[in-house]
Amino acid sequence: MPTFSNNPKLGTSGGALVGYARKFDPESQVSMFGVSAQYTSTNSVTAAIFARTSFDQDRHRLSVLAVGGLIKNDYDNFLGTGTPLKSEDHIRAFVGRYLYRIKGDWFIGAQTIFTNYQIVGQTALDDDLLSVLGLTGFKAGGVGLVLNHDSRDIVDAPKRGWYLNLNNIAYRQALEGSNNFSVYRADYRQFWSHGDGNVFAVRQSNQWTANAPPGAYAPVVLRGYTMGEYLGKYMSSFEVEERLRLAERWTATLFAGVACLYGSNRGGCTDSANRFPSAGAGVQYILKPAQGIVANMEFATGKDGNRAVLFKMGYAW
């Protein structure tokens, strides 16, 4: 499947995703295996290998992801400093997560991540700015625990149910890197079916850091914003989305949300500089109805000229 995106920060990107989906048994969710690659007009390139599995009547869920790439950024207002910045992010990462169903829709599990994330400026002035901000990326390895509730009928295109994910990652020098810090996340999503195949959904997401280097601060993750341009010690966001059934295989999305960065020297969410609104719309074609696999084209816009056009597999969440 081809992938496409366009935003004023990263330019135009195109790529491809090749995947394989199957059910190991009738009670399990759809398992997916795939590879993807992407190249942008700013000469950035990324590649990923992933697997998301559900087996033994959905008692076990195992996910792994390996990512590598070079991302060239061109920021107009980096981290709200009012200063433009051109940087190169060299990224290599491995992520793994295992969940075990303990009762009903509740799972417990563990996760690990190893990453080598380096930021370098494209000019001497950019390097100076990165040094002033204390942003050099980080090399780190961590492990954490997961508590998960998932009553969604179809993981990739739910029509009803709710999802809760509470997890942490404790990055420690004994595993990898030179920093000891922690990241905590809480993610809640609810889906209601109404009308003739329509779905209304809400999401409330949080990320908190403790003793983290600036490069590992929480990002704004709303559609329309470039990942990593806006960072804060803490982040909370709220989104709503309406998924309208247009025909047997066609749907449309309308969505809006707001994120807030706070903590450290940012102050609170009452300051408009720390709030990041987002809104947009999209259209989807359902490739495999039983598995919930869709091709998704969306346009999103935020503040300060942030916007994006995205074509990818799957709903945003």
Short mmCIF file of C-alpha atoms in Angstrom, two decimals, residues 166-313:
data_model
loop_
_atom_site.label_atom_id
_atom_site.label_comp_id
_atom_site.label_asym_id
_atom_site.label_seq_id
_atom_site.Cartn_x
_atom_site.Cartn_y
_atom_site.Cartn_z
CA LEU A 166 -1.29 2.70 31.72
CA ASN A 167 2.44 2.12 31.39
CA ASN A 168 5.88 3.34 32.34
CA ILE A 169 9.41 3.09 31.01
CA ALA A 170 12.33 3.31 33.44
CA TYR A 171 15.43 4.24 31.45
CA ARG A 172 18.57 3.20 33.32
CA GLN A 173 22.29 3.52 32.64
CA ALA A 174 22.74 -0.13 33.56
CA LEU A 175 20.80 -1.05 30.41
CA GLU A 176 21.99 1.59 27.93
CA GLY A 177 22.96 5.23 27.76
CA SER A 178 24.08 7.84 30.28
CA ASN A 179 20.80 9.05 31.82
CA ASN A 180 18.48 7.69 34.50
CA PHE A 181 14.94 8.93 33.89
CA SER A 182 11.35 7.73 33.69
CA VAL A 183 8.37 8.21 31.39
CA TYR A 184 4.75 7.56 32.42
CA ARG A 185 1.78 7.35 30.04
CA ALA A 186 -1.99 7.11 30.42
CA ASP A 187 -4.23 6.72 27.36
CA TYR A 188 -8.04 6.35 27.43
CA ARG A 189 -10.31 5.85 24.39
CA GLN A 190 -14.06 5.20 24.16
CA PHE A 191 -16.16 4.31 21.13
CA TRP A 192 -19.96 4.51 20.70
CA SER A 193 -21.87 3.16 17.70
CA HIS A 194 -24.89 5.21 16.58
CA GLY A 195 -27.13 5.65 13.58
CA ASP A 196 -26.47 3.54 10.49
CA GLY A 197 -22.87 2.46 11.10
CA ASN A 198 -21.57 5.76 12.51
CA VAL A 199 -19.10 5.88 15.41
CA PHE A 200 -18.38 8.66 17.91
CA ALA A 201 -15.03 8.43 19.70
CA VAL A 202 -13.12 10.32 22.39
CA ARG A 203 -9.51 10.07 23.50
CA GLN A 204 -7.69 11.50 26.51
CA SER A 205 -3.92 11.01 26.50
CA ASN A 206 -1.12 11.94 28.92
CA GLN A 207 2.64 11.66 29.09
CA TRP A 208 4.75 12.69 32.09
CA THR A 209 8.53 12.60 32.44
CA ALA A 210 10.79 12.58 35.51
CA ASN A 211 14.46 13.67 35.33
CA ALA A 212 14.38 13.28 31.55
CA PRO A 213 16.82 15.08 29.22
CA PRO A 214 15.07 17.73 27.07
CA GLY A 215 15.24 15.48 24.00
CA ALA A 216 13.09 12.91 25.82
CA TYR A 217 10.38 15.37 26.90
CA ALA A 218 6.75 14.70 25.97
CA PRO A 219 5.71 15.76 22.44
CA VAL A 220 2.44 17.12 21.05
CA VAL A 221 0.94 14.11 19.26
CA LEU A 222 -2.12 15.68 17.61
CA ARG A 223 -2.60 15.49 13.87
CA GLY A 224 -1.32 18.61 12.10
CA TYR A 225 1.82 19.01 14.22
CA THR A 226 5.32 17.75 13.50
CA MET A 227 6.44 15.23 16.10
CA GLY A 228 9.22 16.72 18.22
CA GLU A 229 8.84 20.40 17.31
CA TYR A 230 6.97 21.18 20.54
CA LEU A 231 8.14 19.46 23.73
CA GLY A 232 7.31 19.80 27.42
CA LYS A 233 8.02 18.02 30.66
CA TYR A 234 4.36 16.97 30.74
CA MET A 235 1.71 16.67 28.02
CA SER A 236 -2.05 16.12 28.17
CA SER A 237 -4.47 16.08 25.24
CA PHE A 238 -8.16 15.55 24.51
CA GLU A 239 -9.68 14.61 21.13
CA VAL A 240 -13.12 13.89 19.72
CA GLU A 241 -13.83 12.20 16.39
CA GLU A 242 -16.96 11.40 14.41
CA ARG A 243 -16.69 8.54 11.91
CA LEU A 244 -19.53 8.70 9.40
CA ARG A 245 -20.54 5.72 7.28
CA LEU A 246 -21.02 6.98 3.71
CA ALA A 247 -21.41 3.63 1.92
CA GLU A 248 -20.61 -0.03 2.44
CA ARG A 249 -16.85 0.53 2.14
CA TRP A 250 -16.55 4.31 2.56
CA THR A 251 -16.39 6.40 5.74
CA ALA A 252 -15.53 10.01 6.58
CA THR A 253 -13.96 11.50 9.71
CA LEU A 254 -14.38 14.86 11.42
CA PHE A 255 -12.07 15.51 14.37
CA ALA A 256 -10.91 18.19 16.79
CA GLY A 257 -8.69 18.29 19.83
CA VAL A 258 -6.31 20.27 21.99
CA ALA A 259 -3.02 19.42 23.69
CA CYS A 260 -1.25 21.20 26.52
CA LEU A 261 2.44 21.21 27.41
CA TYR A 262 3.18 22.10 31.02
CA GLY A 263 5.69 21.71 33.83
CA SER A 264 9.22 23.05 34.34
CA ASN A 265 9.50 26.56 32.85
CA ARG A 266 6.33 26.28 30.75
CA GLY A 267 3.83 27.09 33.48
CA GLY A 268 0.27 25.83 33.06
CA CYS A 269 -2.46 25.33 30.48
CA THR A 270 -4.02 28.74 31.12
CA ASP A 271 -1.22 30.20 28.98
CA SER A 272 -2.29 30.08 25.33
CA ALA A 273 1.34 29.53 24.28
CA ASN A 274 1.15 26.10 25.92
CA ARG A 275 -2.10 25.06 24.20
CA PHE A 276 -2.10 23.42 20.76
CA PRO A 277 -5.49 23.07 19.03
CA SER A 278 -6.07 20.74 16.10
CA ALA A 279 -8.96 20.09 13.72
CA GLY A 280 -9.50 18.32 10.44
CA ALA A 281 -11.41 15.89 8.25
CA GLY A 282 -10.76 12.82 6.16
CA VAL A 283 -12.15 10.03 4.02
CA GLN A 284 -11.46 6.30 4.30
CA TYR A 285 -11.88 3.23 2.09
CA ILE A 286 -12.35 -0.08 3.91
CA LEU A 287 -9.99 -2.64 2.38
CA LYS A 288 -10.90 -5.59 4.62
CA PRO A 289 -14.13 -5.06 6.62
CA ALA A 290 -13.79 -8.13 8.86
CA GLN A 291 -10.26 -7.17 9.90
CA GLY A 292 -10.95 -3.42 10.12
CA ILE A 293 -8.16 -2.51 7.67
CA VAL A 294 -8.75 0.87 6.00
CA ALA A 295 -6.90 3.25 3.69
CA ASN A 296 -7.11 6.69 5.29
CA MET A 297 -6.63 10.18 3.76
CA GLU A 298 -6.89 13.09 6.23
CA PHE A 299 -6.16 16.83 6.39
CA ALA A 300 -5.36 18.42 9.75
CA THR A 301 -4.52 21.95 10.80
CA GLY A 302 -3.12 23.46 13.99
CA LYS A 303 -1.94 26.87 15.13
CA ASP A 304 0.98 28.95 13.81
CA GLY A 305 0.75 27.54 10.29
CA ASN A 306 0.99 23.89 11.31
CA ARG A 307 -0.94 21.59 8.97
CA ALA A 308 -0.60 18.22 7.29
CA VAL A 309 -2.09 15.96 4.63
CA LEU A 310 -1.77 12.27 5.52
CA PHE A 311 -2.46 9.10 3.56
CA LYS A 312 -1.82 5.92 5.53
CA MET A 313 -3.28 2.64 6.67
#
